[in-house]
Tab-separated table of C-alpha atoms and ligand atoms in Angstrom:
chain	number	residue	atom	x	y	z
B	1	MET	CA	-24.827	-14.274	-17.423
B	2	PRO	CA	-24.772	-16.075	-20.799
B	3	ASP	CA	-28.078	-16.850	-22.477
B	4	GLY	CA	-27.098	-20.223	-23.890
B	5	ASN	CA	-26.719	-18.851	-27.403
B	6	ASN	CA	-23.603	-17.050	-26.391
B	7	SER	CA	-20.680	-19.005	-27.702
B	8	GLN	CA	-18.303	-17.671	-25.037
B	9	PRO	CA	-18.424	-19.047	-21.473
B	10	THR	CA	-18.266	-16.638	-18.555
B	11	MET	CA	-14.672	-16.330	-17.399
B	12	THR	CA	-13.528	-16.090	-13.780
B	13	MET	CA	-12.104	-12.807	-12.565
B	14	SER	CA	-8.425	-12.343	-13.204
B	15	LYS	CA	-6.194	-13.995	-10.631
B	16	GLN	CA	-4.884	-10.617	-9.502
B	17	PHE	CA	-8.146	-10.085	-7.625
B	18	TYR	CA	-7.012	-12.832	-5.244
B	19	LEU	CA	-3.338	-11.968	-5.036
B	20	ASN	CA	-3.095	-8.193	-4.895
B	21	GLU	CA	-2.404	-7.068	-1.327
B	22	ASP	CA	-3.423	-3.457	-1.941
B	23	LEU	CA	-6.824	-4.522	-3.178
B	24	TYR	CA	-7.735	-5.794	0.269
B	25	GLU	CA	-7.582	-2.210	1.579
B	26	LYS	CA	-10.120	-1.193	-1.056
B	27	GLU	CA	-12.317	-4.179	-0.236
B	28	LYS	CA	-12.446	-3.033	3.379
B	29	GLU	CA	-13.739	0.390	2.389
B	30	LYS	CA	-16.056	-0.704	-0.397
B	31	ILE	CA	-17.414	-3.895	1.140
B	32	PHE	CA	-16.688	-4.728	4.775
B	33	TYR	CA	-17.051	-1.190	6.136
B	34	ARG	CA	-20.131	-0.529	4.065
B	35	GLU	CA	-22.316	-3.643	4.157
B	36	TRP	CA	-24.427	-5.173	6.915
B	37	ILE	CA	-22.180	-7.680	8.685
B	38	CYS	CA	-23.524	-10.247	11.127
B	39	ILE	CA	-21.226	-10.449	14.158
B	40	GLY	CA	-23.122	-12.838	16.424
B	41	HIS	CA	-26.295	-14.133	18.027
B	42	ILE	CA	-28.364	-12.572	20.772
B	43	SER	CA	-27.736	-15.562	23.066
B	44	GLN	CA	-24.170	-14.289	23.447
B	45	LEU	CA	-25.595	-11.303	25.363
B	46	PRO	CA	-27.837	-12.890	28.011
B	47	GLU	CA	-27.692	-10.177	30.714
B	48	VAL	CA	-27.126	-6.473	31.243
B	49	GLY	CA	-23.382	-5.917	30.834
B	50	SER	CA	-22.816	-9.052	28.729
B	51	TYR	CA	-20.516	-8.367	25.809
B	52	PHE	CA	-18.696	-10.071	22.982
B	53	THR	CA	-16.011	-8.749	20.685
B	54	ALA	CA	-15.681	-9.389	16.967
B	55	ASP	CA	-13.210	-8.591	14.235
B	56	VAL	CA	-14.604	-7.075	11.059
B	57	ALA	CA	-11.835	-6.927	8.463
B	58	GLY	CA	-9.310	-5.660	10.995
B	59	GLN	CA	-11.691	-3.483	13.036
B	60	SER	CA	-12.207	-4.689	16.594
B	61	VAL	CA	-15.766	-4.054	17.751
B	62	VAL	CA	-17.755	-4.921	20.857
B	63	ALA	CA	-21.487	-5.592	21.289
B	64	ILE	CA	-22.865	-4.866	24.776
B	65	ARG	CA	-26.254	-5.503	26.407
B	66	GLN	CA	-27.467	-2.178	27.855
B	67	LYS	CA	-29.294	-1.421	31.103
B	68	ASP	CA	-32.530	-0.989	29.139
B	69	ASP	CA	-31.926	-4.406	27.496
B	70	SER	CA	-31.121	-2.927	24.103
B	71	ILE	CA	-27.849	-3.740	22.382
B	72	ARG	CA	-25.206	-1.293	21.308
B	73	VAL	CA	-22.088	-1.930	19.272
B	74	PHE	CA	-18.947	0.182	19.673
B	75	TYR	CA	-15.500	0.327	18.166
B	76	ASN	CA	-13.394	-1.444	20.765
B	77	VAL	CA	-10.944	1.375	21.365
B	78	CYS	CA	-10.318	3.834	24.180
B	79	GLN	CA	-10.875	7.528	23.375
B	80	HIS	CA	-7.804	8.549	25.377
B	81	ARG	CA	-4.778	7.139	23.570
B	82	ALA	CA	-6.281	4.328	21.563
B	83	HIS	CA	-5.615	1.263	23.664
B	84	PRO	CA	-8.093	-1.532	22.810
B	85	LEU	CA	-10.613	-1.812	25.641
B	86	LEU	CA	-11.809	-5.405	25.865
B	87	LYS	CA	-9.719	-8.418	25.021
B	88	GLU	CA	-11.015	-10.650	22.251
B	89	GLY	CA	-13.764	-12.878	23.648
B	90	HIS	CA	-16.864	-12.413	25.740
B	91	GLY	CA	-17.901	-11.814	29.349
B	92	LYS	CA	-19.822	-9.442	31.563
B	93	ARG	CA	-18.910	-5.980	32.891
B	94	ARG	CA	-20.542	-3.325	35.040
B	95	VAL	CA	-18.331	-0.700	33.397
B	96	ILE	CA	-15.692	-0.849	30.690
B	97	ALA	CA	-12.240	-0.070	32.048
B	98	CYS	CA	-9.293	0.625	29.793
B	99	PRO	CA	-6.237	-1.487	30.676
B	100	TYR	CA	-3.814	1.390	29.876
B	101	HIS	CA	-4.621	4.354	32.200
B	102	ALA	CA	-7.859	2.948	33.651
B	103	TRP	CA	-10.347	5.384	32.181
B	104	THR	CA	-13.771	3.855	32.635
B	105	TYR	CA	-16.850	4.014	30.429
B	106	ASP	CA	-20.494	3.270	31.169
B	107	LEU	CA	-22.144	0.463	29.238
B	108	ASP	CA	-23.703	3.107	26.987
B	109	GLY	CA	-20.236	4.304	26.035
B	110	GLU	CA	-20.137	7.519	28.070
B	111	LEU	CA	-16.877	8.330	29.861
B	112	LYS	CA	-17.512	7.835	33.578
B	113	ARG	CA	-14.155	8.396	35.174
B	114	ALA	CA	-10.756	9.568	33.985
B	115	ARG	CA	-8.036	9.427	36.652
B	116	GLY	CA	-6.191	12.621	37.486
B	117	THR	CA	-8.007	14.866	35.035
B	118	ASP	CA	-9.534	17.222	37.641
B	119	GLY	CA	-7.035	19.994	37.035
B	120	VAL	CA	-7.054	19.735	33.250
B	121	PRO	CA	-8.527	22.979	31.832
B	122	GLY	CA	-11.656	22.348	29.774
B	123	PHE	CA	-11.562	18.595	30.250
B	124	LYS	CA	-14.999	18.366	31.868
B	125	ASP	CA	-16.579	20.298	29.007
B	126	GLN	CA	-15.593	17.658	26.534
B	127	CYS	CA	-18.187	15.110	25.771
B	128	ILE	CA	-16.139	11.940	25.545
B	129	ARG	CA	-17.788	8.699	24.619
B	130	LEU	CA	-17.020	5.520	22.777
B	131	ARG	CA	-17.666	5.629	19.079
B	132	GLN	CA	-20.906	3.753	18.460
B	133	ILE	CA	-21.574	1.726	15.313
B	134	ARG	CA	-24.955	1.450	13.701
B	135	SER	CA	-26.473	-1.944	14.530
B	136	ASP	CA	-29.700	-3.867	14.130
B	137	ILE	CA	-31.096	-7.212	15.237
B	138	ALA	CA	-33.123	-9.583	13.083
B	139	MET	CA	-34.099	-13.158	13.966
B	140	GLY	CA	-31.802	-12.890	16.989
B	141	LEU	CA	-28.810	-12.061	14.795
B	142	VAL	CA	-26.707	-9.015	15.615
B	143	PHE	CA	-25.704	-7.013	12.550
B	144	LEU	CA	-23.609	-3.868	12.260
B	145	ASN	CA	-22.934	-1.422	9.498
B	146	MET	CA	-20.024	1.026	9.712
B	147	ASP	CA	-21.585	3.181	7.027
B	148	ASP	CA	-24.088	5.600	8.554
B	149	ASN	CA	-25.575	6.216	5.116
B	150	ALA	CA	-26.234	2.569	4.250
B	151	ALA	CA	-29.800	1.452	3.522
B	152	PRO	CA	-31.571	-0.233	6.463
B	153	LEU	CA	-30.766	-3.886	7.213
B	154	MET	CA	-34.267	-4.954	6.183
B	155	GLU	CA	-33.595	-3.879	2.614
B	156	THR	CA	-30.939	-6.604	2.469
B	157	ILE	CA	-32.516	-9.404	4.468
B	158	GLY	CA	-36.217	-8.541	4.680
B	159	LYS	CA	-37.059	-10.946	1.884
B	160	ILE	CA	-35.617	-14.015	3.648
B	161	ILE	CA	-37.064	-13.501	7.112
B	162	SER	CA	-40.314	-15.367	6.504
B	163	GLU	CA	-38.411	-18.210	4.765
B	164	VAL	CA	-35.977	-18.610	7.659
B	165	GLU	CA	-38.732	-18.303	10.240
B	166	GLU	CA	-40.670	-21.057	8.557
B	167	ILE	CA	-37.687	-23.387	9.021
B	168	ALA	CA	-36.382	-21.997	12.317
B	169	PRO	CA	-39.132	-19.999	14.048
B	170	ASN	CA	-37.121	-20.149	17.257
B	171	LEU	CA	-33.817	-18.901	15.888
B	172	ALA	CA	-33.617	-15.999	18.352
B	173	LYS	CA	-34.092	-18.398	21.278
B	174	MET	CA	-31.739	-21.134	20.123
B	175	ARG	CA	-28.554	-21.872	22.033
B	176	MET	CA	-25.075	-22.547	20.752
B	177	VAL	CA	-23.742	-26.030	21.475
B	178	ALA	CA	-20.591	-26.153	19.354
B	179	GLU	CA	-18.146	-23.827	17.664
B	180	HIS	CA	-15.316	-24.618	15.264
B	181	ILE	CA	-12.966	-22.235	13.510
B	182	LEU	CA	-11.007	-23.313	10.460
B	183	HIS	CA	-8.130	-21.116	9.323
B	184	HIS	CA	-8.045	-20.854	5.563
B	185	GLU	CA	-4.758	-19.934	3.926
B	186	SER	CA	-6.574	-18.266	1.065
B	187	ASN	CA	-8.147	-15.071	-0.096
B	188	TRP	CA	-11.655	-14.739	1.357
B	189	LYS	CA	-13.149	-14.827	-2.137
B	190	VAL	CA	-11.465	-18.173	-2.898
B	191	THR	CA	-13.083	-19.617	0.224
B	192	LEU	CA	-16.493	-18.155	-0.528
B	193	GLU	CA	-16.553	-19.043	-4.202
B	194	ASN	CA	-15.855	-22.631	-3.202
B	195	PHE	CA	-18.670	-22.408	-0.662
B	196	THR	CA	-20.991	-21.026	-3.340
B	197	GLU	CA	-20.951	-24.088	-5.596
B	198	CYS	CA	-21.450	-27.805	-5.038
B	199	TYR	CA	-19.965	-28.742	-8.407
B	200	HIS	CA	-16.918	-29.890	-6.427
B	201	CYS	CA	-18.929	-31.887	-3.854
B	202	PRO	CA	-18.937	-35.302	-5.580
B	203	VAL	CA	-15.157	-35.014	-5.976
B	204	ALA	CA	-14.269	-33.561	-2.591
B	205	HIS	CA	-16.943	-34.469	-0.039
B	206	LYS	CA	-17.492	-38.197	0.110
B	207	TYR	CA	-18.742	-38.231	3.701
B	208	LEU	CA	-21.148	-35.355	3.132
B	209	LEU	CA	-22.824	-36.901	0.125
B	210	GLU	CA	-23.098	-40.338	1.681
B	211	ASN	CA	-24.493	-39.157	5.001
B	212	VAL	CA	-25.958	-35.661	4.950
B	213	TYR	CA	-27.454	-34.667	1.614
B	214	THR	CA	-27.476	-35.530	-2.049
B	215	SER	CA	-25.621	-33.616	-4.728
B	216	GLU	CA	-28.148	-34.578	-7.427
B	217	ASP	CA	-30.660	-32.171	-5.939
B	218	TYR	CA	-28.163	-29.532	-4.920
B	219	LYS	CA	-29.190	-26.188	-6.293
B	220	VAL	CA	-27.933	-22.660	-5.640
B	221	THR	CA	-30.119	-19.731	-6.682
B	222	PHE	CA	-29.366	-16.068	-6.151
B	223	ASP	CA	-31.088	-12.753	-5.960
B	224	GLY	CA	-28.882	-9.700	-5.385
B	225	PRO	CA	-27.057	-10.153	-2.063
B	226	ILE	CA	-28.924	-13.354	-1.133
B	227	PHE	CA	-27.841	-16.851	-2.206
B	228	ARG	CA	-30.115	-19.791	-1.437
B	229	HIS	CA	-28.830	-23.385	-1.370
B	230	TYR	CA	-31.126	-26.366	-1.308
B	231	SER	CA	-30.647	-30.124	-1.203
B	232	LYS	CA	-32.509	-33.172	0.046
B	233	GLY	CA	-31.428	-34.539	3.417
B	234	LEU	CA	-30.314	-38.174	3.668
B	235	GLY	CA	-30.482	-40.874	6.312
B	236	ASP	CA	-32.796	-41.724	9.194
B	237	PRO	CA	-35.817	-39.368	9.046
B	238	ALA	CA	-36.006	-39.349	12.855
B	239	ILE	CA	-32.628	-37.634	12.965
B	240	HIS	CA	-32.091	-36.123	9.543
B	241	GLY	CA	-35.655	-35.692	8.315
B	242	GLU	CA	-35.173	-32.151	7.036
B	243	ASP	CA	-33.977	-30.767	3.767
B	244	PHE	CA	-30.674	-28.956	3.704
B	245	ARG	CA	-31.044	-25.187	3.272
B	246	ILE	CA	-28.675	-22.262	3.260
B	247	TRP	CA	-29.281	-18.536	3.113
B	248	PHE	CA	-26.019	-16.798	2.382
B	249	ILE	CA	-26.085	-13.051	2.925
B	250	TRP	CA	-23.417	-11.125	1.082
B	251	PRO	CA	-20.628	-10.587	1.909
B	252	ASN	CA	-19.701	-13.043	4.686
B	253	PHE	CA	-22.493	-14.686	6.641
B	254	SER	CA	-24.851	-17.621	6.222
B	255	ILE	CA	-27.674	-19.416	7.994
B	256	HIS	CA	-27.838	-23.207	7.496
B	257	ARG	CA	-30.532	-25.693	8.260
B	258	TYR	CA	-28.270	-28.710	8.728
B	259	PRO	CA	-30.332	-31.896	8.642
B	260	VAL	CA	-29.611	-33.161	12.179
B	261	HIS	CA	-32.335	-32.601	14.765
B	262	LYS	CA	-33.389	-29.364	13.057
B	263	CYS	CA	-30.212	-27.650	14.160
B	264	ILE	CA	-29.040	-24.382	12.667
B	265	SER	CA	-25.465	-23.664	11.790
B	266	LEU	CA	-24.477	-20.014	11.553
B	267	ARG	CA	-21.312	-19.315	9.620
B	268	HIS	CA	-19.104	-16.249	9.548
B	269	TRP	CA	-16.125	-15.692	7.286
B	270	ARG	CA	-13.557	-13.262	8.626
B	271	PRO	CA	-10.875	-12.013	6.277
B	272	HIS	CA	-7.427	-11.350	7.760
B	273	GLY	CA	-5.465	-9.671	4.998
B	274	HIS	CA	-5.598	-10.724	1.377
B	275	SER	CA	-4.459	-14.343	1.814
B	276	LYS	CA	-6.024	-15.612	5.049
B	277	ASN	CA	-9.498	-15.917	6.445
B	278	ASP	CA	-11.200	-17.654	9.329
B	279	TYR	CA	-14.247	-19.779	8.640
B	280	VAL	CA	-16.345	-19.837	11.806
B	281	PHE	CA	-18.985	-22.533	12.328
B	282	ARG	CA	-21.485	-22.119	15.174
B	283	TRP	CA	-24.105	-24.764	15.851
B	284	TYR	CA	-27.441	-23.888	17.463
B	285	VAL	CA	-30.239	-26.062	18.778
B	286	ASP	CA	-33.705	-25.546	20.185
B	287	PRO	CA	-33.561	-24.837	23.936
B	288	ASP	CA	-35.725	-27.851	24.749
B	289	LEU	CA	-33.901	-30.400	22.585
B	290	SER	CA	-33.136	-33.571	24.579
B	291	GLU	CA	-29.611	-34.032	25.886
B	292	ASP	CA	-29.075	-37.117	23.715
B	293	ALA	CA	-30.079	-35.180	20.620
B	294	VAL	CA	-27.807	-32.289	21.615
B	295	GLN	CA	-24.907	-34.731	21.893
B	296	GLU	CA	-25.726	-36.008	18.440
B	297	VAL	CA	-25.643	-32.479	16.992
B	298	ILE	CA	-22.287	-31.888	18.691
B	299	ARG	CA	-20.988	-35.128	17.215
B	300	TYR	CA	-22.135	-34.168	13.721
B	301	ALA	CA	-20.634	-30.707	14.110
B	302	GLN	CA	-17.280	-32.305	14.906
B	303	ILE	CA	-17.579	-34.747	12.004
B	304	HIS	CA	-18.490	-31.898	9.674
B	305	ASN	CA	-15.430	-29.982	10.833
B	306	ASP	CA	-13.153	-32.990	10.367
B	307	THR	CA	-14.517	-33.969	6.946
B	308	THR	CA	-16.217	-31.308	4.797
B	309	GLY	CA	-14.697	-28.416	6.741
B	310	GLU	CA	-11.124	-29.705	6.505
B	311	GLU	CA	-11.621	-30.784	2.897
B	312	ASP	CA	-12.685	-27.283	1.898
B	313	ALA	CA	-9.799	-25.713	3.841
B	314	VAL	CA	-7.355	-27.824	1.806
B	315	ILE	CA	-9.096	-26.924	-1.472
B	316	ALA	CA	-8.972	-23.205	-0.646
B	317	GLU	CA	-5.262	-23.360	0.195
B	318	GLN	CA	-4.511	-25.342	-2.954
B	319	VAL	CA	-6.419	-22.896	-5.162
B	320	GLN	CA	-4.591	-19.960	-3.558
B	321	THR	CA	-1.320	-21.705	-4.414
B	322	GLY	CA	-2.507	-22.415	-7.951
B	323	LEU	CA	-3.459	-18.796	-8.495
B	324	LYS	CA	0.199	-17.858	-7.960
B	325	ASN	CA	1.277	-20.274	-10.670
B	326	ARG	CA	2.506	-18.450	-13.771
B	327	GLY	CA	0.602	-20.986	-15.851
B	328	TYR	CA	-2.816	-19.639	-14.813
B	329	THR	CA	-4.585	-16.355	-15.526
B	330	SER	CA	-8.327	-17.074	-15.482
B	331	GLY	CA	-10.630	-19.889	-16.572
B	332	PRO	CA	-14.140	-20.582	-17.885
B	333	LEU	CA	-16.925	-21.042	-15.350
B	334	VAL	CA	-19.513	-23.798	-15.705
B	335	VAL	CA	-22.437	-21.452	-16.263
B	336	LYS	CA	-25.574	-22.949	-17.791
B	337	PRO	CA	-28.840	-21.397	-18.975
B	338	GLU	CA	-30.804	-23.610	-16.550
B	339	ILE	CA	-29.774	-23.706	-12.905
B	340	GLY	CA	-29.745	-27.357	-11.869
B	341	ASN	CA	-26.965	-29.113	-10.028
B	342	GLU	CA	-23.375	-29.276	-11.342
B	343	ASN	CA	-22.843	-25.661	-12.274
B	344	GLU	CA	-21.067	-22.507	-11.193
B	345	ASN	CA	-23.767	-19.981	-12.011
B	346	ALA	CA	-23.720	-18.691	-8.435
B	347	VAL	CA	-19.949	-18.202	-8.586
B	348	ALA	CA	-20.444	-16.003	-11.659
B	349	HIS	CA	-23.083	-14.045	-9.723
B	350	PHE	CA	-20.769	-13.724	-6.716
B	351	GLN	CA	-18.044	-12.286	-8.950
B	352	GLN	CA	-20.445	-9.897	-10.677
B	353	LEU	CA	-21.725	-8.715	-7.310
B	354	TYR	CA	-18.167	-8.249	-6.099
B	355	LEU	CA	-17.165	-6.230	-9.157
B	356	MET	CA	-20.288	-4.113	-8.857
B	357	LYS	CA	-19.592	-3.363	-5.188
B	358	MET	CA	-15.994	-2.544	-5.981
B	359	GLY	CA	-17.172	-0.105	-8.636
B	360	ALA	CA	-16.343	-2.553	-11.467
B	361	GLN	CA	-12.768	-1.459	-11.219
B	362	SER	CA	-10.256	-3.684	-12.897
B	363	ASP	CA	-7.204	-1.956	-11.461
B	364	ALA	CA	-6.242	-5.176	-9.670
B	365	GLN	CA	-4.721	-6.267	-12.939
K	1	FES	S1	-5.573	4.721	26.445
K	1	FES	FE1	-7.271	4.134	27.591
K	1	FES	S2	-7.006	5.117	29.481
K	1	FES	FE2	-5.319	5.758	28.319
K	2	FE2	FE1	-16.952	-27.878	-0.275
């Protein structure tokens, strides 16, 4: 980060970091299969046998509520000949049956029945079970980590728990009332770098700044893997009376206090290859919020999708196109010694964090 006396601005990473297909394979290993990734909320698993699937950078996984009420996460693949077990989505099962040869597994992942294997020498001696993934729950959020040697989840998010609980003490009990998914035709880092600054907001997000929060107060601070966004909420205090807050947790999840009836919006970014990602918006409310207020949150969620959400999707696609232009290599970031509004300091931090996680390799170029 420049100190203000430095005469050279911080430059963006080279464009090859957003265009190189092979790099995505390295990002999977160094980032998505190594960091704590939030895959969902506890309300998606209300009863024993409830499950939901998720895609983590090409790995299908499934979270399942166990008979003892705990939650386990497995790779969603049969141990016989690799057919995926559960279709993408959610539901409830007493056992998990493979659609290929109908092997069945208990909820805890143990093989329960395998048709026609009685006469197979040694088969019974094999301990066959679904491959479990390390998981943890905090504030009702279900996280996984594919790296058994990773530091505990609390080392990443411990410092924000009291801050989030102050704003949303009921997060674990909240219920989802709306979900939108926007498909971004861009590298996941293009989408997230755009998300990480509000320098573009006055240009791109007219509705947002006239109705939801002000850009004058918009501030993004950062501390290792945590990015905090803050702005003042606008409008009728009875509806919007809260400040706008975001806790972004590297690499692809955020918790938002959106200023409409104290709702929380949880956001997941799911990369699909090097030039596409899904931006998932899920809107949660307090269980005892009145039906009228719930309808208002749903309405705002839809408006957000149709305005700010769509506007950012277009920006991300346009930037991805621009990165392919032979006339661009990299550019100076708006990094200032003091973090106020109108800057890209957090984008510089995002890129530094990325390079550090990738082992500072520059072999994308
Ligand atoms: S692959 Fe699942 S039962 Fe054969
Ligand atoms: Fe935006």
